[in-house]
Coordinates of C-alpha atoms in Angstrom, one line a residue:
M92 CA 125.6 -62.6 182.1
N93 CA 124.4 -59.2 180.8
E94 CA 125.1 -57.7 177.4
T95 CA 127.8 -55.3 178.6
S96 CA 129.9 -58.1 180.2
E97 CA 129.5 -60.2 177.0
R98 CA 130.9 -57.5 174.8
L99 CA 134.5 -57.9 173.8
E100 CA 136.5 -55.1 175.5
F101 CA 139.9 -53.7 174.6
R102 CA 142.5 -51.7 176.3
G103 CA 142.2 -48.3 174.6
G104 CA 138.5 -48.8 173.9
V105 CA 137.3 -48.3 170.3
L106 CA 140.9 -47.6 169.1
G107 CA 142.0 -51.0 170.5
A108 CA 139.2 -52.7 168.7
L109 CA 140.3 -51.1 165.4
I110 CA 143.8 -52.5 165.5
A111 CA 143.0 -55.5 163.5
P112 CA 141.4 -53.7 160.5
A113 CA 143.9 -50.9 160.7
T114 CA 146.8 -53.4 160.5
F115 CA 145.1 -55.1 157.5
L116 CA 144.6 -51.7 155.8
I117 CA 148.3 -50.8 156.3
G118 CA 149.4 -54.1 154.8
V119 CA 147.1 -53.6 151.8
I120 CA 148.4 -50.1 151.2
A121 CA 152.0 -51.3 151.6
Y122 CA 151.6 -54.1 149.0
F123 CA 149.3 -52.2 146.6
V124 CA 150.8 -48.7 146.7
I125 CA 154.4 -49.0 147.9
F126 CA 155.5 -52.4 146.6
R127 CA 153.1 -52.5 143.7
V128 CA 152.5 -56.2 144.3
F129 CA 149.0 -57.8 144.3
D130 CA 148.9 -61.1 146.1
M131 CA 146.0 -62.7 148.0
N132 CA 148.4 -64.5 150.4
A133 CA 150.1 -61.3 151.3
L134 CA 146.8 -59.7 152.2
T135 CA 145.9 -62.8 154.2
A136 CA 149.1 -62.4 156.1
S137 CA 148.4 -58.7 156.8
G138 CA 145.0 -59.5 158.2
L139 CA 146.2 -62.4 160.3
A140 CA 149.0 -60.2 161.7
G141 CA 146.3 -57.7 162.6
L142 CA 144.3 -60.3 164.5
L143 CA 147.4 -61.5 166.4
I144 CA 148.4 -58.0 167.4
A145 CA 144.8 -57.0 168.3
A146 CA 144.4 -60.0 170.5
L147 CA 147.1 -58.7 172.9
F148 CA 145.0 -55.6 173.6
A149 CA 141.9 -57.5 174.4
R150 CA 141.0 -57.6 178.1
R151 CA 140.0 -61.3 177.8
Y152 CA 142.4 -63.0 175.4
S153 CA 140.3 -66.2 174.9
K154 CA 137.2 -64.1 174.4
F155 CA 138.9 -62.4 171.5
W156 CA 139.5 -65.6 169.6
D157 CA 136.0 -66.8 170.4
S158 CA 134.9 -63.7 168.5
V159 CA 137.1 -64.5 165.6
I160 CA 135.8 -68.1 165.5
M161 CA 132.2 -66.8 165.7
G162 CA 132.8 -64.6 162.7
V163 CA 134.5 -67.3 160.6
S164 CA 132.0 -70.0 161.5
S165 CA 128.8 -68.0 160.9
R166 CA 126.4 -69.5 158.4
T167 CA 127.0 -66.6 156.0
S168 CA 130.8 -67.1 156.1
I169 CA 130.7 -70.9 155.6
T170 CA 128.1 -70.6 152.9
L171 CA 130.2 -68.0 151.0
L172 CA 133.4 -70.0 151.3
L173 CA 131.7 -73.2 150.1
I174 CA 130.2 -71.4 147.1
L175 CA 133.6 -70.1 146.2
L176 CA 135.1 -73.6 146.4
I177 CA 132.4 -75.2 144.2
V178 CA 132.0 -72.5 141.6
S179 CA 135.8 -72.4 141.2
L180 CA 135.5 -75.9 139.6
V181 CA 133.0 -74.6 137.1
S182 CA 135.3 -71.7 136.3
A183 CA 138.3 -74.0 135.8
L184 CA 136.1 -76.2 133.4
I185 CA 135.2 -73.2 131.3
K186 CA 138.9 -72.2 131.1
Q187 CA 140.0 -75.8 130.2
T188 CA 137.5 -76.2 127.4
G189 CA 138.3 -72.8 125.8
V190 CA 134.8 -71.4 125.8
S191 CA 136.3 -67.9 125.4
G192 CA 137.8 -69.1 122.1
G193 CA 134.3 -69.8 120.8
F194 CA 133.2 -66.3 121.7
V195 CA 136.3 -64.9 120.0
W196 CA 135.2 -66.6 116.8
L197 CA 131.5 -65.5 117.2
A198 CA 132.4 -61.9 118.0
S199 CA 134.9 -61.7 115.2
S200 CA 132.3 -63.1 112.7
L201 CA 129.8 -60.5 113.8
G202 CA 132.4 -57.7 113.9
V203 CA 131.9 -57.0 117.6
T204 CA 135.2 -55.7 119.0
G205 CA 136.6 -53.2 121.4
G206 CA 134.1 -50.9 123.1
W207 CA 131.1 -52.7 121.5
F208 CA 132.3 -56.0 123.0
I209 CA 132.5 -54.4 126.4
A210 CA 128.9 -53.0 126.2
V211 CA 127.5 -56.3 124.9
T212 CA 129.4 -58.1 127.7
F213 CA 127.8 -55.9 130.3
V214 CA 124.3 -56.6 129.0
A215 CA 124.9 -60.3 128.7
V216 CA 126.3 -60.6 132.2
C217 CA 123.3 -58.6 133.5
A218 CA 121.0 -61.2 131.9
I219 CA 123.1 -64.1 133.4
A220 CA 123.0 -62.5 136.9
M221 CA 119.3 -61.9 136.7
S222 CA 118.7 -65.5 135.8
T223 CA 120.9 -66.9 138.6
G224 CA 120.3 -64.3 141.3
T225 CA 123.9 -64.8 142.5
S226 CA 126.7 -62.3 141.8
I227 CA 129.4 -64.6 143.0
G228 CA 128.3 -67.5 140.7
T229 CA 128.0 -65.1 137.8
L230 CA 131.5 -63.7 138.2
F231 CA 133.0 -67.2 138.2
T232 CA 131.0 -68.1 135.1
A233 CA 131.4 -64.9 133.1
F234 CA 135.0 -64.0 133.7
P235 CA 136.5 -67.1 132.0
I236 CA 134.3 -66.6 129.0
F237 CA 134.3 -62.9 128.4
Y238 CA 137.6 -61.6 129.9
P239 CA 140.2 -63.4 127.7
A240 CA 137.9 -63.2 124.7
G241 CA 137.5 -59.5 125.1
V242 CA 141.2 -58.8 125.5
I243 CA 141.9 -60.8 122.3
L244 CA 139.3 -58.7 120.5
G245 CA 140.9 -55.4 121.5
A246 CA 138.7 -54.5 124.6
D247 CA 140.4 -52.5 127.3
P248 CA 141.0 -55.1 130.1
L249 CA 140.2 -52.7 133.0
I250 CA 136.9 -51.5 131.5
L251 CA 136.0 -55.0 130.5
A252 CA 136.6 -56.3 134.0
G253 CA 134.5 -53.4 135.4
A254 CA 131.7 -54.3 132.9
I255 CA 131.6 -58.0 134.1
L256 CA 131.6 -57.0 137.7
S257 CA 128.9 -54.4 137.1
G258 CA 126.7 -56.9 135.3
A259 CA 126.9 -59.3 138.2
L260 CA 126.0 -56.6 140.7
F261 CA 123.0 -55.5 138.6
G262 CA 121.6 -59.0 138.8
D263 CA 122.1 -59.0 142.6
N264 CA 120.4 -55.6 142.8
L265 CA 117.3 -56.4 140.8
A266 CA 116.8 -60.2 140.5
P267 CA 113.7 -61.3 142.5
I268 CA 115.6 -64.5 143.5
S269 CA 118.7 -62.8 144.8
D270 CA 119.5 -63.0 148.5
S271 CA 119.9 -59.2 148.6
T272 CA 116.4 -58.6 147.2
I273 CA 114.9 -61.1 149.6
V274 CA 116.7 -59.8 152.6
S275 CA 116.0 -56.1 151.8
S276 CA 112.3 -56.9 151.4
S277 CA 111.8 -59.2 154.4
T278 CA 113.5 -56.8 156.9
Q279 CA 111.1 -53.9 156.1
K280 CA 107.8 -54.4 158.0
Y281 CA 104.5 -52.6 157.6
R282 CA 103.3 -50.5 160.5
N283 CA 99.6 -50.3 159.5
R284 CA 99.0 -53.9 158.7
E285 CA 100.7 -57.3 159.1
G286 CA 103.6 -58.5 157.0
S287 CA 106.7 -57.2 155.4
A288 CA 107.4 -55.7 152.0
E289 CA 106.5 -58.0 149.1
I290 CA 109.3 -59.0 146.9
G291 CA 107.3 -58.3 143.7
G292 CA 106.4 -54.8 144.8
V293 CA 110.0 -54.0 145.9
V294 CA 111.4 -55.2 142.5
K295 CA 108.8 -53.2 140.6
A296 CA 109.6 -50.0 142.6
R297 CA 113.4 -50.6 142.4
A298 CA 113.4 -51.2 138.6
K299 CA 113.3 -47.5 137.7
Y300 CA 116.5 -46.9 139.6
A301 CA 118.3 -50.0 138.5
L302 CA 117.3 -49.7 134.8
V303 CA 118.3 -46.0 134.6
A304 CA 121.7 -46.8 136.2
A305 CA 122.1 -49.8 133.8
G306 CA 121.2 -47.7 130.8
I307 CA 123.7 -45.0 131.7
S308 CA 126.3 -47.6 132.4
T309 CA 125.8 -49.3 129.0
I310 CA 126.5 -45.9 127.3
L311 CA 129.6 -45.3 129.5
F312 CA 131.0 -48.8 128.8
L313 CA 130.5 -48.2 125.1
V314 CA 132.0 -44.7 124.9
V315 CA 134.8 -45.1 127.4
G316 CA 135.5 -48.7 126.3
S317 CA 135.8 -47.5 122.6
M318 CA 138.1 -44.6 123.6
R319 CA 140.4 -46.9 125.5
S320 CA 140.2 -50.1 123.4
Q321 CA 142.5 -50.9 120.4
N322 CA 141.1 -53.2 117.7
E323 CA 144.5 -54.3 116.5
T324 CA 145.2 -56.3 119.7
A325 CA 143.8 -59.5 118.2
A326 CA 146.1 -59.3 115.2
E327 CA 149.2 -58.6 117.4
M328 CA 148.4 -61.6 119.6
D329 CA 147.9 -63.9 116.5
V330 CA 145.1 -65.8 118.3
T331 CA 142.1 -67.2 116.6
G332 CA 138.9 -68.7 118.0
T333 CA 137.1 -71.9 117.1
P334 CA 133.4 -72.5 116.9
L335 CA 133.5 -76.0 118.5
S336 CA 134.0 -74.7 122.0
L337 CA 130.7 -72.8 121.8
I338 CA 129.0 -76.2 122.5
M339 CA 130.1 -75.8 126.1
V340 CA 127.6 -73.0 126.4
I341 CA 125.0 -75.9 126.8
P342 CA 126.2 -76.9 130.4
I343 CA 126.4 -73.3 131.3
A344 CA 122.8 -72.8 130.2
I345 CA 121.8 -75.8 132.2
L346 CA 123.6 -74.4 135.2
L347 CA 121.7 -71.1 134.8
F348 CA 118.3 -72.9 134.3
V349 CA 118.8 -75.0 137.4
A350 CA 119.9 -72.0 139.5
F351 CA 116.8 -70.1 138.4
W352 CA 114.5 -73.1 138.8
K353 CA 115.7 -74.5 142.1
R354 CA 117.3 -71.4 143.6
D355 CA 120.2 -73.5 144.8
I356 CA 123.7 -72.6 143.5
F357 CA 125.2 -75.8 144.9
L358 CA 122.8 -78.0 142.9
A359 CA 123.2 -75.8 139.8
A360 CA 127.0 -75.9 140.0
T361 CA 127.0 -79.7 140.5
I362 CA 124.8 -80.3 137.5
G363 CA 126.6 -77.8 135.4
L364 CA 129.9 -79.4 136.3
V365 CA 128.8 -83.0 135.6
S366 CA 127.1 -82.2 132.3
G367 CA 130.1 -80.0 131.3
I368 CA 132.6 -82.8 131.9
A369 CA 130.4 -85.3 130.0
L370 CA 129.9 -83.1 127.0
G371 CA 133.6 -82.1 127.0
L372 CA 134.7 -85.7 126.9
L373 CA 132.2 -86.6 124.2
T374 CA 133.3 -83.7 121.9
G375 CA 137.0 -84.2 122.5
L376 CA 137.4 -80.8 124.2
L377 CA 138.4 -82.7 127.3
T378 CA 140.4 -85.8 128.0
L379 CA 140.4 -87.8 131.2
S380 CA 143.8 -86.4 132.0
D381 CA 142.4 -82.8 131.7
V382 CA 140.0 -83.7 134.4
M383 CA 142.3 -85.5 136.8
S384 CA 145.9 -86.7 136.4
A385 CA 149.4 -86.7 137.8
N386 CA 152.3 -84.6 136.4
E387 CA 155.7 -86.0 135.8
D388 CA 157.1 -84.4 138.9
G389 CA 154.5 -86.2 141.0
T390 CA 152.2 -83.2 141.6
P391 CA 148.4 -83.6 140.8
G392 CA 147.1 -82.3 137.5
G393 CA 143.7 -81.7 135.9
F394 CA 141.3 -78.7 136.1
L395 CA 139.7 -80.0 139.3
V396 CA 142.9 -79.5 141.3
A397 CA 143.8 -76.3 139.4
G398 CA 140.4 -74.8 140.3
I399 CA 140.9 -75.5 144.0
A400 CA 144.5 -74.3 143.9
N401 CA 143.4 -71.0 142.3
I402 CA 140.7 -70.3 144.9
L403 CA 142.5 -71.2 148.1
P404 CA 144.3 -67.8 148.5
L405 CA 140.9 -66.1 148.3
I406 CA 139.5 -68.6 150.8
G407 CA 142.3 -67.8 153.2
L408 CA 141.6 -64.1 152.8
G409 CA 137.9 -64.6 153.4
I410 CA 138.6 -66.5 156.6
V411 CA 140.7 -63.6 157.9
I412 CA 138.1 -60.9 156.8
F413 CA 135.2 -62.7 158.5
G414 CA 137.4 -63.1 161.6
I415 CA 137.9 -59.4 161.7
I416 CA 134.2 -58.8 161.2
G417 CA 133.5 -61.1 164.2
V418 CA 135.8 -59.0 166.4
L419 CA 134.2 -55.7 165.3
Q420 CA 130.7 -57.1 166.0
Q421 CA 131.5 -58.3 169.5
A422 CA 133.4 -55.1 170.3
G423 CA 130.3 -53.1 169.6
I424 CA 131.8 -51.1 166.7
F425 CA 128.7 -52.0 164.5
D426 CA 126.4 -50.8 167.3
L427 CA 128.2 -47.5 167.6
I428 CA 127.8 -46.8 163.9
V429 CA 124.1 -47.8 164.0
D430 CA 123.4 -45.6 167.0
A431 CA 125.2 -42.6 165.4
V432 CA 123.1 -43.0 162.3
G433 CA 119.8 -43.5 164.1
K434 CA 120.3 -40.5 166.5
S435 CA 121.4 -38.1 163.8
A436 CA 119.3 -35.0 163.0
F437 CA 118.9 -36.3 159.4
A438 CA 116.5 -39.0 160.7
K439 CA 113.8 -36.6 161.7
T440 CA 112.6 -35.8 158.1
P441 CA 111.7 -38.1 155.2
M442 CA 114.8 -37.0 153.2
G443 CA 116.9 -37.1 156.3
A444 CA 115.7 -40.6 157.2
E445 CA 116.6 -41.8 153.7
L446 CA 120.0 -40.3 153.9
A447 CA 120.5 -41.9 157.3
I448 CA 119.5 -45.3 155.9
G449 CA 121.9 -44.8 153.0
I450 CA 124.8 -43.8 155.1
G451 CA 124.2 -46.6 157.6
A452 CA 123.8 -49.2 154.8
L453 CA 127.1 -48.0 153.2
A454 CA 129.0 -48.1 156.5
T455 CA 127.6 -51.6 157.3
A456 CA 128.5 -53.0 153.9
T457 CA 132.0 -51.6 154.3
I458 CA 132.4 -53.5 157.6
F459 CA 131.1 -56.6 155.9
A460 CA 133.6 -56.3 153.0
G461 CA 130.9 -55.6 150.5
V462 CA 129.1 -58.9 151.1
N463 CA 125.5 -57.6 150.8
G464 CA 123.3 -60.3 152.2
P465 CA 124.7 -60.3 155.8
S466 CA 125.3 -56.6 155.9
M467 CA 121.6 -56.0 155.2
I468 CA 120.6 -58.7 157.6
M469 CA 122.4 -56.7 160.3
F470 CA 121.3 -53.2 159.2
G471 CA 117.8 -54.0 157.9
P472 CA 116.0 -53.8 161.2
V473 CA 117.7 -50.4 161.9
A474 CA 116.6 -49.1 158.5
D475 CA 113.1 -50.4 159.3
R476 CA 112.9 -48.4 162.5
I477 CA 114.4 -45.2 161.0
G478 CA 112.2 -45.3 157.9
A479 CA 109.1 -46.2 159.8
A480 CA 109.5 -43.2 162.1
A481 CA 109.4 -40.9 159.1
G482 CA 106.4 -42.7 157.6
L483 CA 108.3 -44.1 154.6
H484 CA 106.7 -47.1 152.8
P485 CA 108.5 -50.4 153.3
Y486 CA 109.3 -50.5 149.5
R487 CA 111.1 -47.2 149.7
R488 CA 113.1 -48.3 152.8
A489 CA 114.1 -51.5 151.2
N490 CA 115.2 -49.8 148.0
V491 CA 117.2 -47.1 149.6
M492 CA 119.1 -49.6 151.7
D493 CA 119.6 -52.1 148.8
C494 CA 120.8 -49.5 146.3
F495 CA 123.4 -48.0 148.6
T496 CA 124.6 -51.5 149.6
L497 CA 124.8 -52.8 146.0
G498 CA 126.1 -49.4 144.9
L499 CA 129.2 -47.9 146.5
G500 CA 128.9 -50.3 149.4
S501 CA 129.8 -53.3 147.3
V502 CA 133.0 -51.8 145.7
V503 CA 134.6 -49.8 148.5
P504 CA 138.4 -49.9 147.5
I505 CA 140.7 -52.1 149.6
V506 CA 138.0 -53.9 151.6
S507 CA 135.6 -55.0 148.8
S508 CA 135.4 -58.8 148.4
F509 CA 133.8 -58.2 144.9
L510 CA 136.9 -56.3 143.8
L511 CA 139.2 -59.0 145.2
I512 CA 137.3 -61.8 143.4
A513 CA 137.2 -59.8 140.2
S514 CA 141.0 -59.4 140.5
L515 CA 141.5 -63.0 141.2
L516 CA 139.5 -64.0 138.1
T517 CA 141.7 -61.9 135.8
Q518 CA 144.6 -64.4 136.6
G519 CA 145.5 -67.4 134.5
H520 CA 144.5 -66.2 131.1
D521 CA 147.3 -66.3 128.4
G522 CA 147.9 -62.8 127.0
A523 CA 145.4 -61.1 129.4
P524 CA 146.8 -58.9 132.2
V525 CA 146.2 -59.5 135.9
L526 CA 144.5 -56.5 137.4
A527 CA 144.9 -55.2 141.0
A528 CA 141.6 -54.9 142.9
P529 CA 141.7 -51.1 143.6
S530 CA 142.3 -50.4 139.9
I531 CA 139.0 -52.0 138.9
F532 CA 137.1 -49.7 141.2
L533 CA 136.7 -46.7 138.9
A534 CA 135.7 -49.0 136.0
T535 CA 132.7 -50.5 137.8
F536 CA 130.3 -48.0 136.4
Y537 CA 127.0 -49.6 137.4
P538 CA 127.4 -49.5 141.2
L539 CA 128.9 -46.0 141.0
V540 CA 126.1 -44.7 138.8
L541 CA 123.5 -46.5 140.9
T542 CA 124.7 -44.6 144.0
V543 CA 124.4 -41.3 142.2
V544 CA 120.9 -42.3 140.9
I545 CA 119.5 -43.2 144.4
L546 CA 121.1 -40.2 145.9
L547 CA 119.4 -37.9 143.4
A548 CA 116.1 -39.8 144.1
I549 CA 116.5 -39.0 147.8
L550 CA 117.4 -35.3 147.2
T551 CA 114.6 -34.7 144.7
G552 CA 112.0 -37.1 146.2
W553 CA 111.8 -39.1 143.0
G554 CA 109.9 -42.3 143.8
R555 CA 109.4 -41.5 147.5
R556 CA 106.3 -43.1 148.9
F557 CA 104.8 -43.2 152.3
E558 CA 102.8 -45.9 154.1
G559 CA 99.0 -45.4 154.0
K560 CA 96.4 -46.5 156.6
N561 CA 96.2 -49.9 155.1
G562 CA 99.8 -50.3 154.0
E563 CA 99.2 -48.8 150.6
E564 CA 101.7 -46.4 148.9
R565 CA 101.0 -42.7 149.2
K566 CA 102.8 -39.7 147.7
T567 CA 102.3 -37.7 150.9
P568 CA 102.6 -38.8 154.5
L569 CA 99.6 -39.4 156.6
P570 CA 98.2 -36.1 158.0
A571 CA 98.7 -37.0 161.7
S572 CA 102.2 -36.2 162.7
L573 CA 104.0 -38.3 165.3
S574 CA 104.5 -37.0 168.7
D575 CA 107.9 -37.3 170.4
D576 CA 106.7 -40.3 172.3
E577 CA 105.2 -41.9 169.2
L578 CA 108.4 -41.2 167.3
E579 CA 110.5 -42.9 170.0
T580 CA 108.1 -45.9 170.0
A581 CA 108.4 -46.2 166.2
M582 CA 112.1 -46.0 166.3
R583 CA 112.1 -49.0 168.8
G584 CA 109.9 -50.9 166.3

């Protein structure tokens, strides 16, 4: 069967294929804007309704649901959903043992409150994310520690949540062991020698953009955080911290070390969880009933069950989103976007090629709900062809794609899984407000600043390098220009 017959077709063509995401978007706007209610289950219901309606417009009904199942059952989808389940237990452990109370005591002792706490939190989360190479794992580790503690110490909740999310994305953007760094490097191939972009070279070339964006973001978090924060919040809440819970930093450190050493978040979370339970029981911060028990009404208790219960709404939403992604892929929507970017007039010059790569990466990340790894797996080969046709070095191609993906592409309002996860993790903290996902968008300074930085780099040529005869970096392109036939051949890879 040829590719055309395999493609999922809709009555109404492209518009028919967009019914599912459009219905989901309408539901999100209705709950967020009209009803002013944020609930993961409501969003899941909106997405599922979109799939049910869209299926009626598919020319082959069973083929539609095959596409949904393909999207949900992809390795990327299953991996992400399992990571969410496992790290939710670590997050619940951190909450149960009151680690944030220890940081309240420590920060109060050092006089770090308000805007300063936000800036310090951003830097600390950057370090955690660089160590683990996983933004999702970092969010589940950092939010229970820093979010409630910061609110008690007078930090503005919105800016604080933005700082935590920003730090997690910084690590994903620059860590040599992150999946985004590995994917962005491996998809960009040399044309004048064998192999693809080396991770070390890509990270070194990317550091100037990431560190500039991080430096500017730190200043913004300090200044804006200080303007919006109120240091009397802690006194009003009458909450004090205790130094004992700081001992639970040990299993967190073990988790980070294992994640960096083995590059396996499943193993790291398991060891962190086991060591954390053992240490909590030994110190009295945990009891056996805190781990697993039964309530008087017959319902299960303990942080293990609580952790699963808290994450299930997000798991449901993730299933629906990946189902919609599967439909869009099979309907050829992704191909249409890629073709439009690749054939644009921009792609005929170095600056234009970089803009085309950036726009394409941003569009693809939006389709994939901000999940950067799979979006770059899909768009990486296209960026490779577009950039190679303009003579751009593989390092430059990888960095333009990655910075747009980890920039605005990761926090597009409404559809961003990162914003949804951050919103979820603001729940369940006494005295700390629950934040709606779209409201966090403008407070995520790092990805927004990173987008501006890489855009200026494209417009000014800062850091632009071309591939030399032996694959080396050059400041200018090779003298021989490509003919139309050679250009077409390069675009085909």
